[in-house]
Coordinates of C-alpha atoms and ligand atoms in Angstrom, one line a residue:
Chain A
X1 CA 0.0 0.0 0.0
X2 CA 2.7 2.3 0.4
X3 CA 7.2 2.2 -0.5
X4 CA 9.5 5.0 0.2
X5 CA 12.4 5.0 -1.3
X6 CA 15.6 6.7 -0.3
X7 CA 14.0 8.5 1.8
X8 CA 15.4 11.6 3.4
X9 CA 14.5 14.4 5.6
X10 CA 16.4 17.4 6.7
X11 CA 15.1 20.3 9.7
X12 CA 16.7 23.3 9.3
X13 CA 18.5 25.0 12.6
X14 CA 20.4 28.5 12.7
X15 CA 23.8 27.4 11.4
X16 CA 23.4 24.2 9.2
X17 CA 20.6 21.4 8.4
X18 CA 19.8 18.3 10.7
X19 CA 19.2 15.2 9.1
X20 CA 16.8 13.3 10.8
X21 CA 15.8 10.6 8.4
X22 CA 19.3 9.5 5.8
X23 CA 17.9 7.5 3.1
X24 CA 15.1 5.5 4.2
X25 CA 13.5 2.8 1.5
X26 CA 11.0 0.2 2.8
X27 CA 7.3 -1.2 1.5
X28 CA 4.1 -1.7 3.3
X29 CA 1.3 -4.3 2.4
X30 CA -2.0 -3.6 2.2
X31 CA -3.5 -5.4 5.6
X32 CA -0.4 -5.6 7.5
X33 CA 0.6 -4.4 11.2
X34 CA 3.8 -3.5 12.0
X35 CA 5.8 -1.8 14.1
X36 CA 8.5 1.1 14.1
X37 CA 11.1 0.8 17.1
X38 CA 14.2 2.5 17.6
X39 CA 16.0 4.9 20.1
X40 CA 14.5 8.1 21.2
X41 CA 15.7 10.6 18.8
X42 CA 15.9 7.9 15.8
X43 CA 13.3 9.7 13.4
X44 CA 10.4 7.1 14.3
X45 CA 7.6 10.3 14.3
X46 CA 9.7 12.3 11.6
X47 CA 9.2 9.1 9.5
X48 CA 5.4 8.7 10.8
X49 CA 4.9 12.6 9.8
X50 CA 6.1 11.5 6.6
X51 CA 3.9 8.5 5.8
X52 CA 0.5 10.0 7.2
X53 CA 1.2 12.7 4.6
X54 CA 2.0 15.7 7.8
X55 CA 5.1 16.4 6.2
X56 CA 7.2 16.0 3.3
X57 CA 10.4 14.4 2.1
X58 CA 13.2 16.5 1.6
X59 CA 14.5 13.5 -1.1
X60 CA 13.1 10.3 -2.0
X61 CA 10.2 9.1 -2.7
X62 CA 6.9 8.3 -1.2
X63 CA 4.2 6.4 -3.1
X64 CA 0.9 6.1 -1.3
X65 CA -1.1 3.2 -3.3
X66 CA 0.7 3.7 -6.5
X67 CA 0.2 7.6 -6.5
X68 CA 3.7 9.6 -6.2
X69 CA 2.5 11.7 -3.0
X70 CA 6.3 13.1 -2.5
X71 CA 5.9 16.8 -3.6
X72 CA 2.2 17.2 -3.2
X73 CA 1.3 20.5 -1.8
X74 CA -0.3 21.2 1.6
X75 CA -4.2 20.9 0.6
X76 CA -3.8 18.0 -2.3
X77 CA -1.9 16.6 0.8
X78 CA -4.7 17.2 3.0
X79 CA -7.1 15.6 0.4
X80 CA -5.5 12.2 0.3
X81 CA -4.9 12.6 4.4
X82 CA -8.4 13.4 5.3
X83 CA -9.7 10.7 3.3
X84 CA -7.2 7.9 3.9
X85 CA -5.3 8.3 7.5
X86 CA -5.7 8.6 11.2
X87 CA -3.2 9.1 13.0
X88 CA -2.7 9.0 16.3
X89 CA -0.2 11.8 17.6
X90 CA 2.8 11.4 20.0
X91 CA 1.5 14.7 22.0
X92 CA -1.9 13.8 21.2
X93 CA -3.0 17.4 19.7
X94 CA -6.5 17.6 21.4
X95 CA -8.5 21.0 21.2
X96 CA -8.6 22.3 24.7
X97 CA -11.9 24.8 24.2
X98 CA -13.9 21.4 22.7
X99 CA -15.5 18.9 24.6
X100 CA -14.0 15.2 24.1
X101 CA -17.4 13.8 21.9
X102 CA -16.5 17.4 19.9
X103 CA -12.5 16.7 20.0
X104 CA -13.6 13.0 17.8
X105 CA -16.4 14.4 16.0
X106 CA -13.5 17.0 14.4
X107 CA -12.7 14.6 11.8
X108 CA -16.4 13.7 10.8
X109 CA -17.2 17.1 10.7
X110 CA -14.9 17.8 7.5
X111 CA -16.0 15.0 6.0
X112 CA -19.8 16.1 6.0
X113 CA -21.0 13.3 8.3
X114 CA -24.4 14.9 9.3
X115 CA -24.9 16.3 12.8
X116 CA -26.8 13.5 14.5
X117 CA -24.9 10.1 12.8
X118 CA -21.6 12.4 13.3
X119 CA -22.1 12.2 17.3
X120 CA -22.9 8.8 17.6
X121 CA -20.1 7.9 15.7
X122 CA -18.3 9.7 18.1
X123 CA -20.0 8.4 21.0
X124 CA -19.0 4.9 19.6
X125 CA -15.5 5.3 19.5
X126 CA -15.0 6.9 22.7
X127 CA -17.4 4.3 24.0
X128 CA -14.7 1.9 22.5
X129 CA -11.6 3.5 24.1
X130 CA -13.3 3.2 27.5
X131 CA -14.1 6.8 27.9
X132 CA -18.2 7.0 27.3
X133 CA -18.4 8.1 30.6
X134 CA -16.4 11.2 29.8
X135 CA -17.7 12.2 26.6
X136 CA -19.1 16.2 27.9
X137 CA -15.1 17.0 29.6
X138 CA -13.0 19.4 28.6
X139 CA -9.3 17.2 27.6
X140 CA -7.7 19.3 30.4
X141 CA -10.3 17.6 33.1
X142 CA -8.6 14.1 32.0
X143 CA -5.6 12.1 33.4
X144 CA -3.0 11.2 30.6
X145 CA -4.1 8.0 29.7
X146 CA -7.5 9.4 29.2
X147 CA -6.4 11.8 26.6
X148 CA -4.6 9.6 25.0
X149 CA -7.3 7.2 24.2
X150 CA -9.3 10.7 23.4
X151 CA -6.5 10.7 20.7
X152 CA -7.1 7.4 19.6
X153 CA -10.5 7.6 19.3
X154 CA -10.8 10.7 17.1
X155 CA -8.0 9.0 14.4
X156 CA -10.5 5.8 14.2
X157 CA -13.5 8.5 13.4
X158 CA -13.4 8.2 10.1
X159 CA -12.4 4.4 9.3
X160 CA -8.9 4.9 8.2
X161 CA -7.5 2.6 5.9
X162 CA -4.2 3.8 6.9
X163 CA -3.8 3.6 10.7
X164 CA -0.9 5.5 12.3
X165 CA -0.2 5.4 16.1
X166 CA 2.7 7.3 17.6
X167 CA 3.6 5.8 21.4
X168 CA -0.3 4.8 22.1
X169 CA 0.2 2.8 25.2
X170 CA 3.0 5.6 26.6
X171 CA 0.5 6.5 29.0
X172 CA -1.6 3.5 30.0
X173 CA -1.5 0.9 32.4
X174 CA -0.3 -2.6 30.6
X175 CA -4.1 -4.1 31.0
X176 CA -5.3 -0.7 29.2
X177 CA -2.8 -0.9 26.8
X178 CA -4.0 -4.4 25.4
X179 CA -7.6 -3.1 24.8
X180 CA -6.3 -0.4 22.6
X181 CA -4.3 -3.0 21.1
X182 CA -6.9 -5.7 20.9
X183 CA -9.0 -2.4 18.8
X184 CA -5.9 -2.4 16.5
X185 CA -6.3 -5.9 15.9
X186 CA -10.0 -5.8 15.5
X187 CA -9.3 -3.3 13.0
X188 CA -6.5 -4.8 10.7
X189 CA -9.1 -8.1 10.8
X190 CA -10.8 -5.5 8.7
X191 CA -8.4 -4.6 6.8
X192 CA -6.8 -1.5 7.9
X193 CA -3.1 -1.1 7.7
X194 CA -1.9 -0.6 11.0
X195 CA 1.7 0.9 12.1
X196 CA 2.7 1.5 15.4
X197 CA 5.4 3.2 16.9
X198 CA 6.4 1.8 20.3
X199 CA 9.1 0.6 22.5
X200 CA 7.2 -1.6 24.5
X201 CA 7.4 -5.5 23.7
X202 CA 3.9 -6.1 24.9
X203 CA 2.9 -4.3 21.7
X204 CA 5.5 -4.8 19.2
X205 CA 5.2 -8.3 19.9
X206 CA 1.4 -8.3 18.5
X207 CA 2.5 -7.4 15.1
X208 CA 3.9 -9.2 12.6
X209 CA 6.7 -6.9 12.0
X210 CA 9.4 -4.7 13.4
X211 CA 10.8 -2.0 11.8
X212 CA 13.9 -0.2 13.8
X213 CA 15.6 2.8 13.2
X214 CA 18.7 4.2 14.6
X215 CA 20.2 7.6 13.5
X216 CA 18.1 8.3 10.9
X217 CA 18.4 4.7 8.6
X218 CA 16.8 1.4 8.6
X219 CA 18.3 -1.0 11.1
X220 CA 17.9 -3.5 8.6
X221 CA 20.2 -6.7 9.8
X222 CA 17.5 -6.2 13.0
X223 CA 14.3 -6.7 10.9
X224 CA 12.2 -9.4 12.3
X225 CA 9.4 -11.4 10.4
X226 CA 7.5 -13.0 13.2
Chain B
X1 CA 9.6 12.2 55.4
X2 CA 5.7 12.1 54.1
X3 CA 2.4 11.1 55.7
X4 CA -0.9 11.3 54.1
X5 CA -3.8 10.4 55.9
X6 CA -7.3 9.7 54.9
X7 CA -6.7 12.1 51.9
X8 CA -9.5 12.6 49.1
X9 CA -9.3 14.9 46.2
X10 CA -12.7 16.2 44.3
X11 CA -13.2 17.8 41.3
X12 CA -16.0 20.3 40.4
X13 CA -18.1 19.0 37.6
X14 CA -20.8 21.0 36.1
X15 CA -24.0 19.0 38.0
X16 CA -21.6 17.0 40.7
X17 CA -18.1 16.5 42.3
X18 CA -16.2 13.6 40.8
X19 CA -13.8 12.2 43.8
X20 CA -10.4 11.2 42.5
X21 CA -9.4 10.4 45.5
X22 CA -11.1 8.5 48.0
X23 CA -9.7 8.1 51.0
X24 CA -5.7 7.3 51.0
X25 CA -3.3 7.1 53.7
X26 CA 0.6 6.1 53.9
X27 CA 3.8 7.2 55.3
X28 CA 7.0 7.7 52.6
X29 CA 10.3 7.5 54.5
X30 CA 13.4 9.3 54.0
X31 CA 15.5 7.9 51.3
X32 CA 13.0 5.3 49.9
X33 CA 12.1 4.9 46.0
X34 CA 9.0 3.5 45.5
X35 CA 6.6 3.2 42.2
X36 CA 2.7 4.5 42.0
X37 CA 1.1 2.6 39.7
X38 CA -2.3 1.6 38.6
X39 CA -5.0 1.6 36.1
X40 CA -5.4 5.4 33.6
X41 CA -7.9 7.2 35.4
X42 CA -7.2 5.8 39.1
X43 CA -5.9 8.8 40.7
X44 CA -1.9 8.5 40.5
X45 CA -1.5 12.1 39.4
X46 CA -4.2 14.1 41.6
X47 CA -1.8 11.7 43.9
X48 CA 1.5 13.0 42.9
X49 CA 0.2 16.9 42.4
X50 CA -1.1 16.3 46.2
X51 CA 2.5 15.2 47.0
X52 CA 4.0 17.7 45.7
X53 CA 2.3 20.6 46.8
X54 CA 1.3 21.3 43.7
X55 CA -2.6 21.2 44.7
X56 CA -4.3 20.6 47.9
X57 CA -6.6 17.7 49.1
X58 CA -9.8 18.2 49.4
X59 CA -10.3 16.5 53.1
X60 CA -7.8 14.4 55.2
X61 CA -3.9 15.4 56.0
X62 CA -0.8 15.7 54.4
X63 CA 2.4 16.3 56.7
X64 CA 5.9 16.7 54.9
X65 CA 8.9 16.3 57.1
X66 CA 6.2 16.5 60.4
X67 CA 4.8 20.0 58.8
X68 CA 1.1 19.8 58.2
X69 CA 0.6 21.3 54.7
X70 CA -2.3 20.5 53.6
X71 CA -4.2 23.5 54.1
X72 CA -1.4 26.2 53.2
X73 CA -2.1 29.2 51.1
X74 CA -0.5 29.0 47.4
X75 CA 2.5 31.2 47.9
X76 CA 3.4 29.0 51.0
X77 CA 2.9 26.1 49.1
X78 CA 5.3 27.1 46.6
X79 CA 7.6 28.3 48.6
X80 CA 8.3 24.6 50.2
X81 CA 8.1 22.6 47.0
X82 CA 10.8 25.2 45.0
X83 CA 13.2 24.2 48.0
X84 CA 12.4 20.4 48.3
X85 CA 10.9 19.1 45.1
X86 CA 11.3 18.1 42.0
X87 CA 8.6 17.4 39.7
X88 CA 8.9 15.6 36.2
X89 CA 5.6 16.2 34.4
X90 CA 3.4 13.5 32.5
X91 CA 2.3 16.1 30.3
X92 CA 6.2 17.8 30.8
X93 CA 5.0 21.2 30.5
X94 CA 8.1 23.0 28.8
X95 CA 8.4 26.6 28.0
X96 CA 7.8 26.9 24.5
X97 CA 9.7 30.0 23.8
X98 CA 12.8 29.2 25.8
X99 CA 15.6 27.4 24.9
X100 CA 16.2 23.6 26.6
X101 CA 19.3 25.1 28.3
X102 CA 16.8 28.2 29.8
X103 CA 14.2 25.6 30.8
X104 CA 16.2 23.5 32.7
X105 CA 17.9 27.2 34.0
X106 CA 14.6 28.2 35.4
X107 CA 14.0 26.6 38.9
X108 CA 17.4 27.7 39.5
X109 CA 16.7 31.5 38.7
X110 CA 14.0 31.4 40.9
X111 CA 16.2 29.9 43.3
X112 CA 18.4 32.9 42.8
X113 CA 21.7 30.8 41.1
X114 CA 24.3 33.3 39.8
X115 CA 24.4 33.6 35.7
X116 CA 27.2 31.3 35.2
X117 CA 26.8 28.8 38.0
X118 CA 23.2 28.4 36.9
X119 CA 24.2 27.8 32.9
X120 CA 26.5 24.9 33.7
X121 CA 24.2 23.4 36.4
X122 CA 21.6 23.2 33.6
X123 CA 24.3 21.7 30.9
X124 CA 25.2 19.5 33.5
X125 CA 22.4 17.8 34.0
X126 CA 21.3 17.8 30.2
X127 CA 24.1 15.9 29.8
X128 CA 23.4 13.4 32.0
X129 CA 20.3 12.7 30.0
X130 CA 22.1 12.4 26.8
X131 CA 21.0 15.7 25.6
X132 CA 24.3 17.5 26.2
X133 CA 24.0 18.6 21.6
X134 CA 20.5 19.9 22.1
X135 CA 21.1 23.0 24.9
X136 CA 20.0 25.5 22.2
X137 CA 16.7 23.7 20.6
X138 CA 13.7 24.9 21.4
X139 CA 11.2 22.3 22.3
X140 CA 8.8 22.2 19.2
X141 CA 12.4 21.2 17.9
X142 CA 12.9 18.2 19.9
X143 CA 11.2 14.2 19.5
X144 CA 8.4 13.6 22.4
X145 CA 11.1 11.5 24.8
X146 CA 13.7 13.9 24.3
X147 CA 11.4 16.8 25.7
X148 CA 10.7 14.2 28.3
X149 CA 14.4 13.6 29.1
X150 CA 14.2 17.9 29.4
X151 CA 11.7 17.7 31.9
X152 CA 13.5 14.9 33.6
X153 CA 16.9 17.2 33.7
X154 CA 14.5 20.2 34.6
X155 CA 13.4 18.3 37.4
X156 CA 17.3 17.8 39.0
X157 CA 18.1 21.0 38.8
X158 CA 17.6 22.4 41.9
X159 CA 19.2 18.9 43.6
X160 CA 15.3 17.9 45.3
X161 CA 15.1 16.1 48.8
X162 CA 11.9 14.8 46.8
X163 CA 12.2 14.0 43.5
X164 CA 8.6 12.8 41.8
X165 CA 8.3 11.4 38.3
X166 CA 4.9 11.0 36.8
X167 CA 5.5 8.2 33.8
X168 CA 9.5 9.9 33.3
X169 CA 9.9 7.0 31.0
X170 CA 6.3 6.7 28.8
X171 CA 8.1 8.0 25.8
X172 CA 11.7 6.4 26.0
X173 CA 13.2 3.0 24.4
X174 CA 14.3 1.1 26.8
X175 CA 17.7 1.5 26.9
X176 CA 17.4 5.5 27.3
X177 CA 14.8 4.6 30.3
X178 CA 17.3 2.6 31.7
X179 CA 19.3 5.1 32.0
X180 CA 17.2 7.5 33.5
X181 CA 16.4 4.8 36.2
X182 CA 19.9 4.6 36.7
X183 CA 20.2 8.4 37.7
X184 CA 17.4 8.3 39.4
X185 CA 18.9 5.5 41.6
X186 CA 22.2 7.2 41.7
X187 CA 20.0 10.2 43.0
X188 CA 18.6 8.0 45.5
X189 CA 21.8 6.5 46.8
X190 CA 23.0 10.0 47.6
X191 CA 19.8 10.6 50.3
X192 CA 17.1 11.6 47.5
X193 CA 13.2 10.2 48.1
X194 CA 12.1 9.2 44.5
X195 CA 8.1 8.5 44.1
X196 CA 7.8 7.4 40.6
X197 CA 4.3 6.4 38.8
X198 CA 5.2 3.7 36.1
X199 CA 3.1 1.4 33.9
X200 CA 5.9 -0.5 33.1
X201 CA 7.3 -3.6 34.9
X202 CA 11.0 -2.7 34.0
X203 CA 10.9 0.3 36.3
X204 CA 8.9 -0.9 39.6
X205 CA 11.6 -4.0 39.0
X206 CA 14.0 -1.2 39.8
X207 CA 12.1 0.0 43.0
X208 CA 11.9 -1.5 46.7
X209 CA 8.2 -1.0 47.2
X210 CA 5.1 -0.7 44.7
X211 CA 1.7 1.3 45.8
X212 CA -1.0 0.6 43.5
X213 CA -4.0 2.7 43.3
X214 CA -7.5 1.7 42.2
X215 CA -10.5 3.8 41.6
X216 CA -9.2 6.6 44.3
X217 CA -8.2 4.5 46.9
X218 CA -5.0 2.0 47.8
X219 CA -5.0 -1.8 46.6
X220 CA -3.6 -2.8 49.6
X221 CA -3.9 -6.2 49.1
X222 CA -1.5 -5.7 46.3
X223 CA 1.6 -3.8 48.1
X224 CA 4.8 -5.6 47.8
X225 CA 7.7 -4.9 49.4
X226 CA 10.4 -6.8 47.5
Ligands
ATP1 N1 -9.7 18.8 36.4 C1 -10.4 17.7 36.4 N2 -11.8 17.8 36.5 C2 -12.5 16.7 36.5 N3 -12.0 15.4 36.6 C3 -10.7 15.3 36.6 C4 -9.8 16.4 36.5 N4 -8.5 15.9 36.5 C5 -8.6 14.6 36.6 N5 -9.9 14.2 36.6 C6 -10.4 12.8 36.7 O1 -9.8 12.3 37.9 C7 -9.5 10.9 37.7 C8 -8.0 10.7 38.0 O2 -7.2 11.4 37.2 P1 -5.6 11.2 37.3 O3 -5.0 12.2 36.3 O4 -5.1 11.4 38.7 O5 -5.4 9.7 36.8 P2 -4.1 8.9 36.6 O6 -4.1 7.7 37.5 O7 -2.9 9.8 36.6 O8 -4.3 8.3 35.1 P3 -3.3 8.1 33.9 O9 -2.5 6.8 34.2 O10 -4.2 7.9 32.7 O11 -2.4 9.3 33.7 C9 -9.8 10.6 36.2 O12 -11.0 9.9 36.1 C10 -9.9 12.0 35.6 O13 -10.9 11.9 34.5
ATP2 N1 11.6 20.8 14.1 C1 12.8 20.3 14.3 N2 14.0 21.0 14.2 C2 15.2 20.4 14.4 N3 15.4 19.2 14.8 C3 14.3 18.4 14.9 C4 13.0 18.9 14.7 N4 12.1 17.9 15.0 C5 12.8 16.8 15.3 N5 14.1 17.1 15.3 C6 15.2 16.2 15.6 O1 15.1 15.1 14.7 C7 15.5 13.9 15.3 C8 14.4 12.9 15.2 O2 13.2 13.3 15.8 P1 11.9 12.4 16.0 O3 10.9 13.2 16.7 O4 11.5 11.8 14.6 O5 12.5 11.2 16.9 P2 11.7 9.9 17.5 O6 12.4 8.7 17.0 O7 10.2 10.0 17.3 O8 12.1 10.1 19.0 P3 11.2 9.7 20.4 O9 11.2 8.2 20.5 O10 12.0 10.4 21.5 O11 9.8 10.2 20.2 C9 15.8 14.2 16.8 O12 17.2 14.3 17.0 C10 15.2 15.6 17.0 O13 15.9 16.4 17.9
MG3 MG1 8.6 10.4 18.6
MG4 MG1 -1.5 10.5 35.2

């Protein structure tokens, strides 16, 4: 479903470029789970950024289901995004003036879904995640974990067929943890591509696949095919 | 060096109070390291913030060092926890406009620390979390467990009596997380009361006692002292 190839990506700082990703090049299958370890630091959420179409390559090439998507601009970017990934952030990103059910509904709401089927959806999810019991708080009224599922549910809104998840058990208690993981599962059943970044063992060792990164390149010799 | 007793936390909610805290009493002693864990949602940071004078409870007693100071004013509570506390942040909660070096320099200004005393302090302890090549970043320019390892060097500055770290290793591999455990041990060998809340096996391993927290109140049952 998606290759990048030679795949780099530079930030720039005052007095010379940092190259967080050096020539990166691997494929993804349609319907597989995998995940993306490596040391802090390694370019595991630069990379994600990358794939869920956040951010683009500085060189290389990304194709997303055959289309090149490498030098797309910001809204044909957002097109693609909007209709094809959720992604579950790192710092989870939630809106601080909306309600959680509003935080989820975000998504639904620019892709039309009416007002009525647009909550329940919502409802659903959070329902889901554990939370249905939370669904009129503000995200500052929840405890970590709480807010991380919040960020969970709203990337599921829309029924990705690109999943992304950035550290989603960093803030849950292992038997939490495995729920959002057994939803993963549920998911790729379905078919959704699911990639997780994560340096717990509990998870990674639910996929099918580890990816690892260190300094910016493939740790290939490291690859496992469970 | 800490009591609590019979401590409950509420939280206003538009129609009703929701109680976070139930109810929990125990005594911390000088020089111990102990884990807080438990399930998302059971209390463990209303618990910490409690702790470290960071909020008040709601009913019941919290002495520190046989001062009762659970009902001081704000300024008074500040004024104990910038002299005895360190607190590393689930949520982290750096300054977005300053530099990593002039985070980590802040407790210390308060603290009134010369100019140059105060710089290397801070570069000394970003080096001990490995982040010695990063003093001029700003945040937004750093990966989620390096800002983590930030708030972890942040939290050192001042040299705590208490040192409490709300999930310090949630977004580390577990080699970096190691080594923070290993400071924080090195800290504790030197005198320093560490309270840390963990999901993660690999770091109450590293602890003598575990306190587990469920819905609001203690699983005593559960306590272990290894
Ligand atoms: N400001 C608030 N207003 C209302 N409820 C709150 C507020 N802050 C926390 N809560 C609720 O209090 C309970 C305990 O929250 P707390 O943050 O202490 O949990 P926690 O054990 O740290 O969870 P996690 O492991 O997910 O971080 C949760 O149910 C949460 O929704
Ligand atoms: N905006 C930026 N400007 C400069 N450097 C950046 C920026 N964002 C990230 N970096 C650097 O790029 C490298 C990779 O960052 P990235 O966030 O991808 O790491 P990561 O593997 O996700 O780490 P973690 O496991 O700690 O979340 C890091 O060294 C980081 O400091
Ligand atoms: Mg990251
Ligand atoms: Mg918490």
């Amino acid at each position: 479903v998606l290759r990048l190839e030679e795949v780099h990506k530079s930030y720039p700082l005052e007095q010379e470029e940092f190259w967080a990703l050096k020539g990166v090049s691997f494929d993804l299958h349609e319907g597989e789970m995998v995940s993306l370890m490596g040391p802090s630091g390694s370019g595991k959420t630069t990379l994600m950024n990358i794939i869920g179409l956040l951010d683009r390559p500085t060189e290389g090439r990304y194709q997303l289901r055959g289309q090149d998507v490498s030098r797309l601009s910001e809204s044909a970017r957002a097109a693609v995004r909007n209709r094809m990934v959720g992604f579950v952030f790192q710092a989870f990103h939630l809106l601080p003036r909306l309600s959680v059910l509003e935080n989820v509904e975000v998504p639904l709401t620019y892709a039309g879904v009416p007002g009525r089927e647009r909550r329940s959806r919502a409802a659903e999810r959070l329902e889901k995640v554990g939370l249905g019991d939370k669904l009129g708080h503000r995200p500052t009224q929840l405890s970590g974990g709480q807010q991380q599922r919040v960020a969970v549910a709203r990337a599921l809104a829309l029924n990705p067929a690109l999943l992304l998840a950035d550290e989603p058990t960093g803030n849950l208690d292992t038997r939490t943890g495995a729920e959002i993981l057994d939803l993963f599962e549920e998911l790729n059943n379905e078919g959704v591509t699911v990639m997780i970044v994560t340096h717990e063992s509990a998870v990674s060792e639910r996929t099918r696949r580890i990816i690892r990164l260190r300094d910016g390149v493939l740790d290939s010799h490291a690859r496992e095919v469970a």
